[in-house]
Amino acid sequence: MANKRSPSSASATMFEFPSNGSKRRSSFLEDSFTSKPDWSQLHSELLELILSKLSLVQIIRFKAVCSTWRSIAESYVSSSCYAPFPQTPWLLVPPNQEDDTDSLCFFSLEDKKVYQIKNMGNQFGCDVWCVGSSHGWLLILDDEANPFLFNPFSQVRIQLPTLASFMFEVNRSYFIQELRKFFITKAVLLSDPSRDKNYGVVVIFGYRSRLAFCAKKGSCWTVLNGASQGYSDIICSNDIVYALTLDNSIEVWDFHACLPRKRREIHPLIPKHMVEATESFRGSHSSQSYLVESSGDLLLVMRYVGNFVNQEVCPYQTLMFHVYKLDYSEQKWVEVDNLKNEALFLGGNHSMSLSAQEFSGFESNSIYFTDDNWNQMNGDYLYGGHDFGKFSLEDKTLEAIL
């Protein structure tokens, strides 16, 4: 065991030096304590180890320390070594200025701040349009209607097959100018391209709300022959896609094989309460339905939107949500009034449910929603793009989150 030295013995040892040496030693110690540490000299391996433990918000702060840290962080998150752990989602919100078509803005629930990605035009043209998000990736259409997967954090982009086969007899220029921004209403990934090189993309497209699919190695989109009345939402889990039809039935698609196949159709009974609610909201209201997997259950969420609510701020506004759970044995939708520790995230994104005990920044038994009214946003960003907030399922109240 090493001998411990008291402060007095250490001082005595130092004073054993000749007087000139003592002055030099004293000056050296003072310089060591008063000089600022050079954080940029830390080894890159150590910095990458730190980065692997940080959330997105923390990595943004990490990058602000110095140019060296920024360069190492950007290189690390765009590499195959980076595997982000599940964390609180960011909400895609409208840009601060109406004519800003070159930026994407995200609201972080973790620290309640808006983060902006600028100069998107350098990669996608002057009028980039986001039509969905899944697994931390955005499905982007550039100004020529070419589809891309884009990771806003790592800046990695992946070009997808052209949409030309969807245009049918429509002129390309007309498609780009008039149809591009609301042609695809939902897009989900079968898996995260950062972790799985055999990812695929499923979309709801066209005025008939049909399904189409493209694989990572595919050169074109494959239209899936399913419901004749169209679809309102799709979610994916373990290469199984659950598609919600416009009459609130469910189709189960298996994507394990090269060609997807429909394994099952579920036609649950519609409860009287849902019918009455839909009838009461007719006329000056519209509705949108979502499908969510939550703690092993399939949930149907009805979103009721009032039109011409507030002409000065937002002419349409979400007023109410109703939640139903699929009872497999009885083949019916059963109303749910408590999500317990879960919170739902709905909008143009891959509909999801997260536990408030495992993630920070949001409240349990709540629904966080963003604006997915593509038609209105395409017509006028002052008219659309602002219907987002939080709905409490406990007291049935809406709250702004920005």
CSV table of C-alpha atoms in Angstrom, one decimal:
chain,number,residue,atom,x,y,z
A,1,MET,CA,0.0,0.0,0.0
A,2,ALA,CA,1.4,3.4,-0.9
A,3,ASN,CA,2.3,5.8,2.0
A,4,LYS,CA,0.0,8.7,2.4
A,5,ARG,CA,1.6,12.1,2.6
A,6,SER,CA,0.1,14.9,4.7
A,7,PRO,CA,-0.2,18.4,3.2
A,8,SER,CA,2.7,19.6,5.5
A,9,SER,CA,5.1,16.9,4.3
A,10,ALA,CA,4.3,17.8,0.7
A,11,SER,CA,5.1,21.4,1.4
A,12,ALA,CA,8.3,20.5,3.2
A,13,THR,CA,9.4,18.4,0.2
A,14,MET,CA,8.8,21.3,-2.2
A,15,PHE,CA,10.8,23.7,-0.1
A,16,GLU,CA,13.8,21.4,-0.4
A,17,PHE,CA,14.5,22.8,-3.9
A,18,PRO,CA,16.9,25.7,-4.2
A,19,SER,CA,15.3,29.2,-4.3
A,20,ASN,CA,15.5,29.6,-8.1
A,21,GLY,CA,14.0,26.2,-8.7
A,22,SER,CA,11.2,26.9,-6.2
A,23,LYS,CA,10.1,30.0,-8.2
A,24,ARG,CA,10.1,28.1,-11.5
A,25,ARG,CA,8.0,25.2,-9.9
A,26,SER,CA,5.6,27.7,-8.4
A,27,SER,CA,5.2,29.5,-11.8
A,28,PHE,CA,4.5,26.1,-13.5
A,29,LEU,CA,1.8,25.2,-11.1
A,30,GLU,CA,0.1,28.6,-11.4
A,31,ASP,CA,0.1,28.2,-15.2
A,32,SER,CA,-1.5,24.8,-15.0
A,33,PHE,CA,-4.4,25.9,-12.8
A,34,THR,CA,-5.1,29.2,-14.6
A,35,SER,CA,-4.8,28.1,-18.3
A,36,LYS,CA,-8.0,26.9,-20.0
A,37,PRO,CA,-8.3,23.2,-21.0
A,38,ASP,CA,-8.1,22.5,-24.7
A,39,TRP,CA,-11.2,20.3,-25.1
A,40,SER,CA,-10.5,19.9,-28.8
A,41,GLN,CA,-7.5,17.7,-28.0
A,42,LEU,CA,-9.5,14.9,-26.5
A,43,HIS,CA,-9.1,11.6,-28.4
A,44,SER,CA,-11.8,10.9,-31.0
A,45,GLU,CA,-12.4,7.4,-29.6
A,46,LEU,CA,-13.3,8.9,-26.2
A,47,LEU,CA,-15.6,11.5,-27.9
A,48,GLU,CA,-17.4,8.8,-29.9
A,49,LEU,CA,-17.9,6.8,-26.7
A,50,ILE,CA,-19.5,9.9,-25.2
A,51,LEU,CA,-21.7,10.4,-28.3
A,52,SER,CA,-23.0,6.9,-28.1
A,53,LYS,CA,-24.6,7.7,-24.7
A,54,LEU,CA,-26.3,11.0,-25.8
A,55,SER,CA,-29.7,11.9,-27.0
A,56,LEU,CA,-30.3,14.0,-30.1
A,57,VAL,CA,-30.7,17.2,-28.1
A,58,GLN,CA,-27.5,16.4,-26.2
A,59,ILE,CA,-25.6,15.7,-29.4
A,60,ILE,CA,-26.6,19.1,-30.7
A,61,ARG,CA,-25.2,20.7,-27.6
A,62,PHE,CA,-22.1,18.6,-28.0
A,63,LYS,CA,-21.5,19.9,-31.5
A,64,ALA,CA,-21.7,23.5,-30.2
A,65,VAL,CA,-18.5,23.1,-28.0
A,66,CYS,CA,-16.0,23.6,-30.8
A,67,SER,CA,-15.4,22.9,-34.5
A,68,THR,CA,-13.4,19.7,-33.7
A,69,TRP,CA,-16.3,18.2,-31.7
A,70,ARG,CA,-18.7,19.3,-34.4
A,71,SER,CA,-16.7,17.5,-37.1
A,72,ILE,CA,-16.4,14.3,-35.0
A,73,ALA,CA,-20.1,14.3,-34.2
A,74,GLU,CA,-21.2,14.8,-37.8
A,75,SER,CA,-18.8,12.0,-38.9
A,76,TYR,CA,-20.0,9.7,-36.2
A,77,VAL,CA,-23.7,10.1,-36.6
A,78,SER,CA,-23.5,9.5,-40.4
A,79,SER,CA,-21.4,6.4,-40.0
A,80,SER,CA,-22.6,2.8,-39.7
A,81,CYS,CA,-21.3,2.8,-36.1
A,82,TYR,CA,-24.0,5.1,-34.9
A,83,ALA,CA,-27.1,3.3,-33.6
A,84,PRO,CA,-29.4,5.8,-31.9
A,85,PHE,CA,-31.3,4.4,-29.0
A,86,PRO,CA,-35.1,5.0,-28.8
A,87,GLN,CA,-35.9,8.5,-27.5
A,88,THR,CA,-38.6,11.1,-27.3
A,89,PRO,CA,-39.8,12.0,-30.8
A,90,TRP,CA,-39.5,15.4,-32.3
A,91,LEU,CA,-42.5,17.1,-33.9
A,92,LEU,CA,-42.3,18.5,-37.4
A,93,VAL,CA,-43.7,22.1,-37.3
A,94,PRO,CA,-44.2,24.8,-40.0
A,95,PRO,CA,-41.3,27.2,-40.7
A,96,ASN,CA,-41.3,30.6,-39.0
A,97,GLN,CA,-41.8,32.4,-42.3
A,98,GLU,CA,-44.5,31.7,-44.8
A,99,ASP,CA,-42.1,31.9,-47.8
A,100,ASP,CA,-39.5,29.7,-46.2
A,101,THR,CA,-39.4,26.6,-48.5
A,102,ASP,CA,-35.8,25.9,-47.8
A,103,SER,CA,-36.0,24.8,-44.1
A,104,LEU,CA,-37.4,22.1,-41.9
A,105,CYS,CA,-38.4,22.9,-38.3
A,106,PHE,CA,-38.7,20.4,-35.4
A,107,PHE,CA,-40.0,20.9,-31.9
A,108,SER,CA,-38.2,18.9,-29.2
A,109,LEU,CA,-40.5,17.8,-26.4
A,110,GLU,CA,-37.4,17.0,-24.3
A,111,ASP,CA,-36.2,20.6,-23.9
A,112,LYS,CA,-39.2,22.5,-25.4
A,113,LYS,CA,-37.2,24.2,-28.2
A,114,VAL,CA,-37.5,24.5,-31.9
A,115,TYR,CA,-34.6,23.3,-34.1
A,116,GLN,CA,-34.2,24.3,-37.7
A,117,ILE,CA,-32.5,22.5,-40.6
A,118,LYS,CA,-31.6,25.1,-43.2
A,119,ASN,CA,-30.4,25.0,-46.8
A,120,MET,CA,-32.5,22.0,-47.7
A,121,GLY,CA,-32.6,23.5,-51.2
A,122,ASN,CA,-28.9,22.5,-51.7
A,123,GLN,CA,-30.0,18.9,-51.7
A,124,PHE,CA,-33.7,18.9,-52.8
A,125,GLY,CA,-34.4,22.1,-54.7
A,126,CYS,CA,-36.1,25.2,-53.7
A,127,ASP,CA,-39.5,23.7,-52.8
A,128,VAL,CA,-38.9,20.6,-50.7
A,129,TRP,CA,-42.0,18.8,-49.3
A,130,CYS,CA,-42.2,16.2,-46.5
A,131,VAL,CA,-45.0,13.7,-46.8
A,132,GLY,CA,-44.2,11.4,-43.9
A,133,SER,CA,-41.8,10.2,-41.2
A,134,SER,CA,-40.9,6.8,-39.8
A,135,HIS,CA,-38.0,5.5,-37.6
A,136,GLY,CA,-36.4,8.9,-37.5
A,137,TRP,CA,-36.4,9.3,-41.3
A,138,LEU,CA,-38.4,11.7,-43.5
A,139,LEU,CA,-39.9,10.8,-46.9
A,140,ILE,CA,-39.1,13.9,-48.9
A,141,LEU,CA,-40.3,14.9,-52.4
A,142,ASP,CA,-37.9,17.3,-54.1
A,143,ASP,CA,-39.2,20.1,-56.4
A,144,GLU,CA,-39.3,17.6,-59.3
A,145,ALA,CA,-41.4,15.0,-57.3
A,146,ASN,CA,-38.4,12.7,-56.9
A,147,PRO,CA,-38.8,10.7,-53.6
A,148,PHE,CA,-36.0,10.4,-51.0
A,149,LEU,CA,-35.6,9.0,-47.6
A,150,PHE,CA,-33.7,11.7,-45.5
A,151,ASN,CA,-32.3,11.5,-42.0
A,152,PRO,CA,-32.4,15.1,-40.8
A,153,PHE,CA,-29.9,14.4,-38.1
A,154,SER,CA,-27.1,12.4,-39.9
A,155,GLN,CA,-27.9,14.2,-43.2
A,156,VAL,CA,-27.9,10.8,-45.0
A,157,ARG,CA,-30.3,10.6,-48.0
A,158,ILE,CA,-31.5,7.6,-50.0
A,159,GLN,CA,-33.1,8.0,-53.4
A,160,LEU,CA,-36.2,5.9,-53.9
A,161,PRO,CA,-37.7,4.7,-57.2
A,162,THR,CA,-39.5,7.4,-59.3
A,163,LEU,CA,-43.2,8.1,-59.0
A,164,ALA,CA,-43.6,8.1,-62.8
A,165,SER,CA,-45.6,4.8,-62.7
A,166,PHE,CA,-48.2,6.5,-60.5
A,167,MET,CA,-48.8,9.5,-62.8
A,168,PHE,CA,-50.8,7.4,-65.3
A,169,GLU,CA,-52.0,9.8,-68.0
A,170,VAL,CA,-51.3,13.0,-66.1
A,171,ASN,CA,-48.8,15.3,-67.5
A,172,ARG,CA,-45.6,15.4,-65.5
A,173,SER,CA,-45.5,19.2,-65.1
A,174,TYR,CA,-49.2,19.2,-63.9
A,175,PHE,CA,-48.4,16.4,-61.4
A,176,ILE,CA,-45.4,18.4,-60.0
A,177,GLN,CA,-47.3,21.6,-59.7
A,178,GLU,CA,-50.8,20.4,-58.6
A,179,LEU,CA,-50.6,16.9,-57.2
A,180,ARG,CA,-47.1,16.5,-55.7
A,181,LYS,CA,-47.8,17.8,-52.2
A,182,PHE,CA,-50.8,15.7,-51.4
A,183,PHE,CA,-50.4,12.6,-53.7
A,184,ILE,CA,-48.8,10.6,-50.9
A,185,THR,CA,-50.8,10.9,-47.6
A,186,LYS,CA,-48.8,8.4,-45.4
A,187,ALA,CA,-45.4,6.7,-45.6
A,188,VAL,CA,-43.9,4.1,-43.2
A,189,LEU,CA,-40.7,2.2,-43.2
A,190,LEU,CA,-40.7,-1.6,-42.5
A,191,SER,CA,-37.4,-1.0,-40.5
A,192,ASP,CA,-34.8,1.6,-39.8
A,193,PRO,CA,-32.3,1.9,-42.7
A,194,SER,CA,-29.6,2.9,-40.2
A,195,ARG,CA,-29.9,-0.6,-38.7
A,196,ASP,CA,-31.4,-2.8,-41.4
A,197,LYS,CA,-30.1,-2.8,-45.0
A,198,ASN,CA,-33.2,-4.7,-46.2
A,199,TYR,CA,-35.7,-2.0,-45.4
A,200,GLY,CA,-38.8,-1.3,-47.4
A,201,VAL,CA,-41.3,1.6,-47.8
A,202,VAL,CA,-45.1,1.4,-47.8
A,203,VAL,CA,-47.2,4.4,-48.8
A,204,ILE,CA,-50.8,5.4,-49.2
A,205,PHE,CA,-51.1,7.2,-52.5
A,206,GLY,CA,-53.5,8.8,-54.9
A,207,TYR,CA,-57.1,9.9,-54.8
A,208,ARG,CA,-58.3,6.3,-54.2
A,209,SER,CA,-55.9,6.0,-51.2
A,210,ARG,CA,-54.3,2.8,-52.4
A,211,LEU,CA,-51.2,1.0,-51.0
A,212,ALA,CA,-47.8,0.7,-52.8
A,213,PHE,CA,-44.5,-0.8,-51.7
A,214,CYS,CA,-40.9,-0.6,-52.8
A,215,ALA,CA,-38.0,-2.7,-51.4
A,216,LYS,CA,-34.5,-1.5,-50.8
A,217,LYS,CA,-33.2,-3.3,-53.9
A,218,GLY,CA,-36.3,-2.6,-56.0
A,219,SER,CA,-36.3,-0.4,-59.0
A,220,CYS,CA,-40.0,0.4,-59.0
A,221,TRP,CA,-43.1,0.6,-56.8
A,222,THR,CA,-45.5,-2.3,-56.5
A,223,VAL,CA,-49.2,-1.5,-56.1
A,224,LEU,CA,-50.9,-3.8,-53.6
A,225,ASN,CA,-54.4,-5.0,-54.4
A,226,GLY,CA,-56.4,-4.6,-51.2
A,227,ALA,CA,-59.4,-2.7,-50.1
A,228,SER,CA,-61.5,-1.2,-52.9
A,229,GLN,CA,-62.5,1.7,-50.7
A,230,GLY,CA,-59.0,2.8,-49.8
A,231,TYR,CA,-56.9,3.3,-46.6
A,232,SER,CA,-56.5,5.9,-43.9
A,233,ASP,CA,-53.5,4.7,-42.0
A,234,ILE,CA,-50.7,2.0,-42.0
A,235,ILE,CA,-48.3,0.9,-39.3
A,236,CYS,CA,-45.6,-1.8,-39.3
A,237,SER,CA,-44.2,-4.2,-36.7
A,238,ASN,CA,-41.7,-7.0,-37.5
A,239,ASP,CA,-42.4,-7.0,-41.3
A,240,ILE,CA,-46.2,-7.2,-40.7
A,241,VAL,CA,-48.1,-4.2,-41.9
A,242,TYR,CA,-51.5,-3.4,-40.4
A,243,ALA,CA,-53.6,-1.2,-42.8
A,244,LEU,CA,-56.7,0.6,-41.6
A,245,THR,CA,-59.3,0.9,-44.3
A,246,LEU,CA,-61.7,3.9,-44.7
A,247,ASP,CA,-64.5,1.9,-43.1
A,248,ASN,CA,-62.3,1.2,-40.0
A,249,SER,CA,-61.6,-2.4,-40.9
A,250,ILE,CA,-58.0,-3.9,-40.7
A,251,GLU,CA,-55.9,-5.7,-43.3
A,252,VAL,CA,-52.8,-7.7,-42.2
A,253,TRP,CA,-50.0,-7.8,-44.8
A,254,ASP,CA,-47.0,-10.1,-44.5
A,255,PHE,CA,-43.8,-8.6,-45.9
A,256,HIS,CA,-41.4,-11.4,-45.0
A,257,ALA,CA,-41.4,-12.8,-48.6
A,258,CYS,CA,-40.2,-11.1,-51.7
A,259,LEU,CA,-43.8,-10.2,-52.7
A,260,PRO,CA,-46.1,-9.0,-49.9
A,261,ARG,CA,-49.3,-11.0,-49.3
A,262,LYS,CA,-52.5,-10.2,-47.4
A,263,ARG,CA,-52.8,-12.7,-44.6
A,264,ARG,CA,-56.0,-11.6,-42.9
A,265,GLU,CA,-59.0,-9.2,-43.0
A,266,ILE,CA,-60.6,-8.1,-39.7
A,267,HIS,CA,-64.0,-6.4,-39.9
A,268,PRO,CA,-64.8,-5.3,-36.3
A,269,LEU,CA,-68.3,-4.2,-35.3
A,270,ILE,CA,-68.6,-0.4,-35.0
A,271,PRO,CA,-69.9,0.6,-31.6
A,272,LYS,CA,-72.9,2.8,-31.3
A,273,HIS,CA,-70.9,5.6,-29.6
A,274,MET,CA,-68.6,5.9,-32.7
A,275,VAL,CA,-71.6,6.1,-35.0
A,276,GLU,CA,-73.2,8.8,-32.9
A,277,ALA,CA,-70.0,10.8,-32.6
A,278,THR,CA,-69.4,10.7,-36.3
A,279,GLU,CA,-73.0,11.8,-37.0
A,280,SER,CA,-72.8,14.7,-34.4
A,281,PHE,CA,-69.6,16.0,-36.1
A,282,ARG,CA,-71.0,16.0,-39.6
A,283,GLY,CA,-71.4,19.2,-41.6
A,284,SER,CA,-68.9,21.8,-40.3
A,285,HIS,CA,-66.6,19.1,-39.0
A,286,SER,CA,-64.4,16.4,-40.6
A,287,SER,CA,-62.7,13.3,-39.1
A,288,GLN,CA,-59.5,11.4,-39.6
A,289,SER,CA,-58.8,7.9,-38.3
A,290,TYR,CA,-55.4,6.5,-37.1
A,291,LEU,CA,-54.2,3.0,-36.2
A,292,VAL,CA,-51.7,2.6,-33.3
A,293,GLU,CA,-50.1,-0.4,-31.7
A,294,SER,CA,-49.9,0.2,-27.9
A,295,SER,CA,-48.7,-2.4,-25.4
A,296,GLY,CA,-49.8,-5.2,-27.6
A,297,ASP,CA,-53.2,-3.8,-28.5
A,298,LEU,CA,-54.4,-2.3,-31.7
A,299,LEU,CA,-56.0,1.1,-31.2
A,300,LEU,CA,-58.3,3.0,-33.5
A,301,VAL,CA,-58.1,6.8,-32.8
A,302,MET,CA,-60.7,9.1,-34.3
A,303,ARG,CA,-59.7,12.8,-34.6
A,304,TYR,CA,-62.5,15.3,-35.1
A,305,VAL,CA,-61.6,18.6,-36.7
A,306,GLY,CA,-63.8,21.7,-36.7
A,307,ASN,CA,-63.8,23.8,-39.9
A,308,PHE,CA,-63.9,27.6,-39.9
A,309,VAL,CA,-63.2,27.7,-36.1
A,310,ASN,CA,-61.0,30.8,-36.0
A,311,GLN,CA,-60.5,32.7,-39.2
A,312,GLU,CA,-57.7,34.9,-37.7
A,313,VAL,CA,-55.5,32.2,-36.4
A,314,CYS,CA,-56.4,28.8,-37.9
A,315,PRO,CA,-59.6,28.3,-39.8
A,316,TYR,CA,-59.7,24.6,-38.9
A,317,GLN,CA,-58.8,23.1,-35.6
A,318,THR,CA,-58.8,19.7,-33.8
A,319,LEU,CA,-61.5,19.6,-31.2
A,320,MET,CA,-61.8,16.0,-29.9
A,321,PHE,CA,-60.3,12.5,-30.0
A,322,HIS,CA,-62.0,9.2,-29.3
A,323,VAL,CA,-59.9,6.0,-28.7
A,324,TYR,CA,-61.1,2.4,-29.3
A,325,LYS,CA,-59.3,-0.9,-28.7
A,326,LEU,CA,-59.7,-3.9,-30.9
A,327,ASP,CA,-61.3,-6.8,-29.1
A,328,TYR,CA,-60.0,-9.8,-31.1
A,329,SER,CA,-62.3,-12.4,-29.5
A,330,GLU,CA,-65.5,-10.4,-30.0
A,331,GLN,CA,-64.3,-8.8,-33.2
A,332,LYS,CA,-65.4,-5.3,-32.3
A,333,TRP,CA,-64.0,-1.9,-31.3
A,334,VAL,CA,-64.3,-1.1,-27.6
A,335,GLU,CA,-64.0,2.5,-26.4
A,336,VAL,CA,-60.9,3.3,-24.2
A,337,ASP,CA,-60.9,6.2,-21.8
A,338,ASN,CA,-57.5,5.7,-20.2
A,339,LEU,CA,-54.1,5.0,-21.9
A,340,LYS,CA,-52.5,4.6,-18.4
A,341,ASN,CA,-48.7,5.3,-18.8
A,342,GLU,CA,-48.8,5.6,-22.6
A,343,ALA,CA,-48.9,8.6,-24.9
A,344,LEU,CA,-49.9,8.6,-28.6
A,345,PHE,CA,-48.2,10.5,-31.4
A,346,LEU,CA,-50.3,11.1,-34.4
A,347,GLY,CA,-50.1,13.1,-37.7
A,348,GLY,CA,-48.2,12.6,-40.9
A,349,ASN,CA,-45.8,10.4,-38.9
A,350,HIS,CA,-45.7,6.7,-38.4
A,351,SER,CA,-48.5,6.5,-35.6
A,352,MET,CA,-46.9,5.4,-32.4
A,353,SER,CA,-47.3,4.9,-28.7
A,354,LEU,CA,-44.6,5.5,-26.0
A,355,SER,CA,-44.4,5.0,-22.3
A,356,ALA,CA,-44.0,8.1,-20.2
A,357,GLN,CA,-42.1,6.1,-17.7
A,358,GLU,CA,-39.4,5.2,-20.2
A,359,PHE,CA,-39.1,8.5,-22.0
A,360,SER,CA,-39.1,12.1,-20.8
A,361,GLY,CA,-40.7,15.3,-22.1
A,362,PHE,CA,-44.4,14.3,-22.4
A,363,GLU,CA,-47.4,13.4,-20.3
A,364,SER,CA,-49.0,10.0,-20.0
A,365,ASN,CA,-52.7,9.4,-21.0
A,366,SER,CA,-52.3,12.1,-23.7
A,367,ILE,CA,-52.3,12.4,-27.5
A,368,TYR,CA,-49.7,14.6,-29.2
A,369,PHE,CA,-50.8,15.5,-32.7
A,370,THR,CA,-49.4,17.4,-35.7
A,371,ASP,CA,-51.2,18.8,-38.8
A,372,ASP,CA,-51.5,16.3,-41.6
A,373,ASN,CA,-54.1,18.3,-43.7
A,374,TRP,CA,-51.9,18.2,-46.8
A,375,ASN,CA,-54.5,19.8,-49.1
A,376,GLN,CA,-54.8,22.9,-46.9
A,377,MET,CA,-51.0,23.2,-46.4
A,378,ASN,CA,-50.5,23.0,-50.2
A,379,GLY,CA,-53.0,25.7,-50.9
A,380,ASP,CA,-51.8,28.3,-48.3
A,381,TYR,CA,-49.4,27.8,-45.4
A,382,LEU,CA,-51.2,30.6,-43.6
A,383,TYR,CA,-54.3,28.5,-43.8
A,384,GLY,CA,-52.9,25.1,-43.1
A,385,GLY,CA,-50.0,23.6,-41.2
A,386,HIS,CA,-50.8,24.9,-37.7
A,387,ASP,CA,-53.1,22.4,-36.2
A,388,PHE,CA,-50.9,20.7,-33.6
A,389,GLY,CA,-51.0,20.3,-29.8
A,390,LYS,CA,-51.7,17.9,-26.9
A,391,PHE,CA,-55.1,16.3,-26.0
A,392,SER,CA,-55.6,15.0,-22.5
A,393,LEU,CA,-57.7,11.9,-22.5
A,394,GLU,CA,-58.4,12.3,-18.8
A,395,ASP,CA,-60.1,15.7,-18.8
A,396,LYS,CA,-60.8,15.9,-22.6
A,397,THR,CA,-58.9,19.2,-23.0
A,398,LEU,CA,-56.6,20.6,-25.7
A,399,GLU,CA,-53.4,22.4,-25.0
A,400,ALA,CA,-50.9,24.2,-27.2
A,401,ILE,CA,-47.4,22.8,-27.0
A,402,LEU,CA,-45.6,25.6,-28.9
